[in-house]
PDB file of C-alpha atoms in Angstrom:
ATOM      1  CA  MET A  11    -107.906  52.466 106.618  1.00 75.00           C
ATOM      2  CA  ARG A  12    -106.069  53.883 109.597  1.00 85.00           C
ATOM      3  CA  LEU A  13    -107.148  57.361 108.619  1.00 87.00           C
ATOM      4  CA  LEU A  14    -110.773  56.208 108.484  1.00 84.00           C
ATOM      5  CA  LEU A  15    -110.479  54.673 111.955  1.00 86.00           C
ATOM      6  CA  LEU A  16    -108.962  57.905 113.212  1.00 90.00           C
ATOM      7  CA  LEU A  17    -111.640  60.104 111.642  1.00 91.00           C
ATOM      8  CA  TYR A  18    -114.656  57.904 112.459  1.00 90.00           C
ATOM      9  CA  PRO A  19    -115.117  58.991 116.126  1.00 91.00           C
ATOM     10  CA  TRP A  20    -114.762  62.626 115.088  1.00 92.00           C
ATOM     11  CA  LEU A  21    -117.367  62.155 112.357  1.00 92.00           C
ATOM     12  CA  GLU A  22    -119.753  60.639 114.913  1.00 92.00           C
ATOM     13  CA  LEU A  23    -119.142  63.461 117.350  1.00 92.00           C
ATOM     14  CA  LEU A  24    -119.622  66.076 114.652  1.00 93.00           C
ATOM     15  CA  SER A  25    -122.903  64.471 113.546  1.00 92.00           C
ATOM     16  CA  LEU A  26    -124.252  64.472 117.112  1.00 92.00           C
ATOM     17  CA  ILE A  27    -123.207  68.080 117.669  1.00 93.00           C
ATOM     18  CA  GLN A  28    -124.844  69.092 114.390  1.00 93.00           C
ATOM     19  CA  LEU A  29    -128.031  67.240 115.365  1.00 92.00           C
ATOM     20  CA  GLY A  30    -128.019  69.113 118.671  1.00 92.00           C
ATOM     21  CA  ILE A  31    -127.488  72.448 116.919  1.00 93.00           C
ATOM     22  CA  GLU A  32    -130.247  71.856 114.362  1.00 94.00           C
ATOM     23  CA  THR A  33    -132.800  70.632 116.915  1.00 93.00           C
ATOM     24  CA  SER A  34    -131.872  70.702 120.609  1.00 92.00           C
ATOM     25  CA  ALA A  35    -129.637  68.849 123.030  1.00 91.00           C
ATOM     26  CA  PHE A  36    -132.669  66.978 124.380  1.00 94.00           C
ATOM     27  CA  VAL A  37    -133.516  65.624 120.920  1.00 93.00           C
ATOM     28  CA  ALA A  38    -129.907  64.540 120.378  1.00 93.00           C
ATOM     29  CA  MET A  39    -129.782  62.712 123.731  1.00 93.00           C
ATOM     30  CA  THR A  40    -133.186  61.136 123.100  1.00 95.00           C
ATOM     31  CA  TRP A  41    -131.953  59.992 119.677  1.00 94.00           C
ATOM     32  CA  VAL A  42    -128.862  58.347 121.184  1.00 94.00           C
ATOM     33  CA  LEU A  43    -130.789  56.620 123.989  1.00 96.00           C
ATOM     34  CA  SER A  44    -133.559  55.390 121.707  1.00 96.00           C
ATOM     35  CA  MET A  45    -131.048  53.978 119.216  1.00 95.00           C
ATOM     36  CA  ILE A  46    -129.178  52.195 122.014  1.00 95.00           C
ATOM     37  CA  ILE A  47    -132.458  50.626 123.180  1.00 96.00           C
ATOM     38  CA  LEU A  48    -133.416  49.704 119.601  1.00 95.00           C
ATOM     39  CA  GLY A  49    -129.968  48.210 118.921  1.00 95.00           C
ATOM     40  CA  GLY A  50    -130.052  46.197 122.140  1.00 95.00           C
ATOM     41  CA  GLY A  51    -133.459  44.765 121.255  1.00 95.00           C
ATOM     42  CA  MET A  52    -132.315  43.936 117.737  1.00 93.00           C
ATOM     43  CA  LEU A  53    -129.169  42.260 119.053  1.00 93.00           C
ATOM     44  CA  ARG A  54    -131.218  40.146 121.446  1.00 94.00           C
ATOM     45  CA  TYR A  55    -133.607  39.178 118.628  1.00 91.00           C
ATOM     46  CA  ALA A  56    -130.726  38.321 116.269  1.00 89.00           C
ATOM     47  CA  GLY A  57    -129.114  36.107 118.889  1.00 89.00           C
ATOM     48  CA  SER A  58    -132.284  34.203 119.731  1.00 90.00           C
ATOM     49  CA  SER A  59    -133.148  33.887 116.039  1.00 86.00           C
ATOM     50  CA  ALA A  60    -129.704  32.474 115.238  1.00 85.00           C
ATOM     51  CA  VAL A  61    -129.956  29.961 118.077  1.00 87.00           C
ATOM     52  CA  ALA A  62    -133.415  28.874 116.915  1.00 87.00           C
ATOM     53  CA  ARG A  63    -132.186  28.464 113.320  1.00 84.00           C
ATOM     54  CA  LEU A  64    -129.213  26.421 114.507  1.00 84.00           C
ATOM     55  CA  ARG A  65    -131.499  24.204 116.561  1.00 86.00           C
ATOM     56  CA  ILE A  66    -133.778  23.593 113.567  1.00 85.00           C
ATOM     57  CA  ALA A  67    -130.779  22.955 111.293  1.00 81.00           C
ATOM     58  CA  ARG A  68    -129.410  20.425 113.760  1.00 82.00           C
ATOM     59  CA  GLN A  69    -132.735  18.562 113.746  1.00 84.00           C
ATOM     60  CA  GLN A  70    -133.011  18.653 109.955  1.00 82.00           C
ATOM     61  CA  GLY A  71    -129.361  17.794 109.356  1.00 76.00           C
ATOM     62  CA  PHE A  72    -128.409  20.724 107.114  1.00 75.00           C
ATOM     63  CA  LEU A  73    -127.740  24.401 107.480  1.00 71.00           C
ATOM     64  CA  GLN A  74    -128.337  27.212 105.007  1.00 71.00           C
ATOM     65  CA  GLN A  75    -125.525  29.673 105.418  1.00 68.00           C
ATOM     66  CA  THR A  76    -127.523  32.555 103.956  1.00 66.00           C
ATOM     67  CA  LEU A  77    -129.958  32.388 106.879  1.00 72.00           C
ATOM     68  CA  LEU A  78    -127.129  32.754 109.374  1.00 76.00           C
ATOM     69  CA  LEU A  79    -125.632  35.562 107.320  1.00 78.00           C
ATOM     70  CA  ASP A  80    -128.949  37.410 107.566  1.00 80.00           C
ATOM     71  CA  ASP A  81    -128.859  37.005 111.345  1.00 82.00           C
ATOM     72  CA  MET A  82    -125.253  38.209 111.357  1.00 84.00           C
ATOM     73  CA  ALA A  83    -126.217  41.245 109.256  1.00 86.00           C
ATOM     74  CA  LEU A  84    -128.997  42.025 111.706  1.00 88.00           C
ATOM     75  CA  ALA A  85    -126.492  41.800 114.573  1.00 90.00           C
ATOM     76  CA  ILE A  86    -124.064  44.096 112.755  1.00 91.00           C
ATOM     77  CA  ALA A  87    -126.855  46.612 112.152  1.00 92.00           C
ATOM     78  CA  ALA A  88    -127.747  46.393 115.853  1.00 94.00           C
ATOM     79  CA  VAL A  89    -124.156  47.154 116.846  1.00 94.00           C
ATOM     80  CA  PHE A  90    -124.171  50.149 114.488  1.00 94.00           C
ATOM     81  CA  PHE A  91    -127.338  51.378 116.225  1.00 95.00           C
ATOM     82  CA  ILE A  92    -125.770  50.925 119.676  1.00 95.00           C
ATOM     83  CA  ILE A  93    -122.739  53.049 118.736  1.00 93.00           C
ATOM     84  CA  PRO A  94    -123.738  56.649 119.551  1.00 91.00           C
ATOM     85  CA  GLY A  95    -123.864  58.866 116.495  1.00 90.00           C
ATOM     86  CA  VAL A  96    -125.934  59.615 113.449  1.00 92.00           C
ATOM     87  CA  PHE A  97    -123.419  58.255 110.923  1.00 92.00           C
ATOM     88  CA  SER A  98    -123.342  54.794 112.537  1.00 93.00           C
ATOM     89  CA  ASP A  99    -127.159  54.782 112.593  1.00 94.00           C
ATOM     90  CA  PHE A 100    -127.108  55.515 108.859  1.00 93.00           C
ATOM     91  CA  LEU A 101    -124.710  52.585 108.331  1.00 91.00           C
ATOM     92  CA  GLY A 102    -127.056  50.379 110.363  1.00 93.00           C
ATOM     93  CA  LEU A 103    -129.974  51.356 108.152  1.00 93.00           C
ATOM     94  CA  VAL A 104    -127.915  50.592 105.040  1.00 91.00           C
ATOM     95  CA  VAL A 105    -127.156  47.111 106.387  1.00 89.00           C
ATOM     96  CA  LEU A 106    -130.875  46.567 107.072  1.00 89.00           C
ATOM     97  CA  ILE A 107    -131.895  47.315 103.459  1.00 89.00           C
ATOM     98  CA  GLY A 108    -132.689  43.924 101.942  1.00 83.00           C
ATOM     99  CA  PRO A 109    -131.136  44.164  98.452  1.00 88.00           C
ATOM    100  CA  ILE A 110    -127.904  45.660  99.767  1.00 84.00           C
ATOM    101  CA  ARG A 111    -127.687  43.020 102.509  1.00 82.00           C
ATOM    102  CA  ARG A 112    -128.310  40.192 100.027  1.00 81.00           C
ATOM    103  CA  GLY A 113    -125.691  41.615  97.658  1.00 82.00           C
ATOM    104  CA  ILE A 114    -123.111  41.716 100.434  1.00 77.00           C
ATOM    105  CA  THR A 115    -124.132  38.183 101.435  1.00 74.00           C
ATOM    106  CA  ARG A 116    -123.607  36.937  97.861  1.00 78.00           C
ATOM    107  CA  ILE A 117    -120.144  38.501  97.757  1.00 81.00           C
ATOM    108  CA  ILE A 118    -119.186  36.898 101.088  1.00 74.00           C
ATOM    109  CA  VAL A 119    -120.521  33.481 100.047  1.00 72.00           C
ATOM    110  CA  ARG A 120    -118.681  33.621  96.703  1.00 78.00           C
ATOM    111  CA  ARG A 121    -115.405  34.499  98.400  1.00 76.00           C
ATOM    112  CA  CYS A 122    -115.748  31.834 101.110  1.00 70.00           C
ATOM    113  CA  THR A 123    -117.119  28.882  99.121  1.00 64.00           C
ATOM    114  CA  PRO A 124    -113.832  27.686  97.494  1.00 62.00           C
ATOM    115  CA  MET A 125    -112.028  27.717 100.818  1.00 57.00           C
ATOM    116  CA  GLN A 126    -114.911  25.931 102.584  1.00 57.00           C
ATOM    117  CA  ALA A 127    -114.960  23.251  99.886  1.00 55.00           C
ATOM    118  CA  ALA A 128    -111.238  22.673 100.292  1.00 52.00           C
ATOM    119  CA  VAL A 129    -111.490  22.489 104.082  1.00 50.00           C
ATOM    120  CA  GLY A 130    -114.465  20.121 103.864  1.00 52.00           C
ATOM    121  CA  GLU A 131    -112.577  17.801 101.507  1.00 51.00           C
ATOM    122  CA  PHE A 132    -109.515  17.726 103.779  1.00 48.00           C
ATOM    123  CA  TYR A 133    -111.642  16.929 106.825  1.00 48.00           C
ATOM    124  CA  ARG A 134    -113.369  14.107 104.949  1.00 50.00           C
ATOM    125  CA  GLN A 135    -109.910  12.689 104.268  1.00 51.00           C
ATOM    126  CA  GLY A 136    -109.062  12.925 107.976  1.00 50.00           C
ATOM    127  CA  THR A 137    -106.609  15.756 107.483  1.00 51.00           C
ATOM    128  CA  VAL A 138    -106.492  18.777 109.763  1.00 49.00           C
ATOM    129  CA  VAL A 139    -105.595  21.974 107.935  1.00 50.00           C
ATOM    130  CA  SER A 140    -104.627  25.465 108.848  1.00 53.00           C
ATOM    131  CA  PRO A 141    -106.557  28.389 107.298  1.00 56.00           C
ATOM    132  CA  GLU A 142    -103.513  29.410 105.231  1.00 58.00           C
ATOM    133  CA  SER A 143    -103.022  25.953 103.735  1.00 55.00           C
ATOM    134  CA  ALA A 144    -106.752  25.621 103.028  1.00 54.00           C
ATOM    135  CA  LYS A 145    -106.702  28.925 101.155  1.00 56.00           C
ATOM    136  CA  ASN A 146    -103.637  27.829  99.178  1.00 57.00           C
ATOM    137  CA  ALA A 147    -105.254  24.491  98.360  1.00 54.00           C
ATOM    138  CA  ALA A 148    -108.529  26.177  97.376  1.00 51.00           C
ATOM    139  CA  ASP A 149    -106.578  28.363  94.984  1.00 54.00           C
ATOM    140  CA  GLY A 150    -104.701  25.298  93.689  1.00 55.00           C
ATOM    141  CA  ARG A 151    -101.341  26.593  94.888  1.00 56.00           C
ATOM    142  CA  GLY A 152    -100.112  23.821  97.107  1.00 54.00           C
ATOM    143  CA  GLU A 153    -100.553  20.900  99.407  1.00 57.00           C
ATOM    144  CA  PRO A 154    -102.228  21.279 102.793  1.00 54.00           C
ATOM    145  CA  ILE A 155    -100.226  21.151 105.968  1.00 56.00           C
ATOM    146  CA  THR A 156    -101.111  18.131 108.074  1.00 61.00           C
ATOM    147  CA  ILE A 157    -100.997  18.464 111.823  1.00 65.00           C
ATOM    148  CA  GLU A 158    -100.702  15.096 113.492  1.00 70.00           C
ATOM    149  CA  GLY A 159    -101.864  14.289 116.975  1.00 71.00           C
ATOM    150  CA  GLU A 160    -103.647  11.787 119.153  1.00 75.00           C
ATOM    151  CA  VAL A 161    -107.407  11.570 119.449  1.00 71.00           C
ATOM    152  CA  THR A 162    -109.176  10.148 122.477  1.00 75.00           C
ATOM    153  CA  GLU A 163    -112.814   9.345 121.940  1.00 74.00           C
ATOM    154  CA  ILE A 164    -115.056   9.860 124.936  1.00 74.00           C
ATOM    155  CA  SER A 165    -118.344   8.003 124.951  1.00 71.00           C
ATOM    156  CA  GLY A 166    -121.418   9.019 126.882  1.00 65.00           C
ATOM    157  CA  ASP A 167    -123.470  12.126 127.215  1.00 63.00           C
ATOM    158  CA  ILE A 168    -121.864  15.385 128.278  1.00 61.00           C
ATOM    159  CA  ASN A 169    -124.620  16.012 130.809  1.00 61.00           C
ATOM    160  CA  ASP A 170    -124.036  12.754 132.709  1.00 54.00           C
ATOM    161  CA  THR A 171    -122.802  13.527 136.219  1.00 54.00           C
ATOM    162  CA  GLU A 172    -121.763   9.990 137.142  1.00 50.00           C
TER     163      GLU A 172
END
């Protein structure tokens, strides 16, 4: 993994240089600037879309996690487009392909669901858990760690200035 992180910037630089050699420096610079603009627009759209979905879910009383994962995938693709280089743009396109994105989403949901169920059960019981103890409890390997403390309930609206 460290080697990949070390080689990634060099791979991006090499891809941009090769693009400039094959076409021209103007085309390479135009490519980088257009992808930054495209990624910024996509990131803005993903953020506003996620906020709108959260607002609707709050009104309806439930949230579909796959919808938010789609917004998150769109944001990740946008960040890949913002990073200068042809290789990161290719990765962004791969994330945007629907079947690949849905496959990755299914893998993430399958891995996270047991831990979320354990955390949800502990919160229903009034127990506060750490992520490590929730993972252990989801795997059936132990009891959760309870963190005790005092709770002060504040009534009223947050926007009240009185």
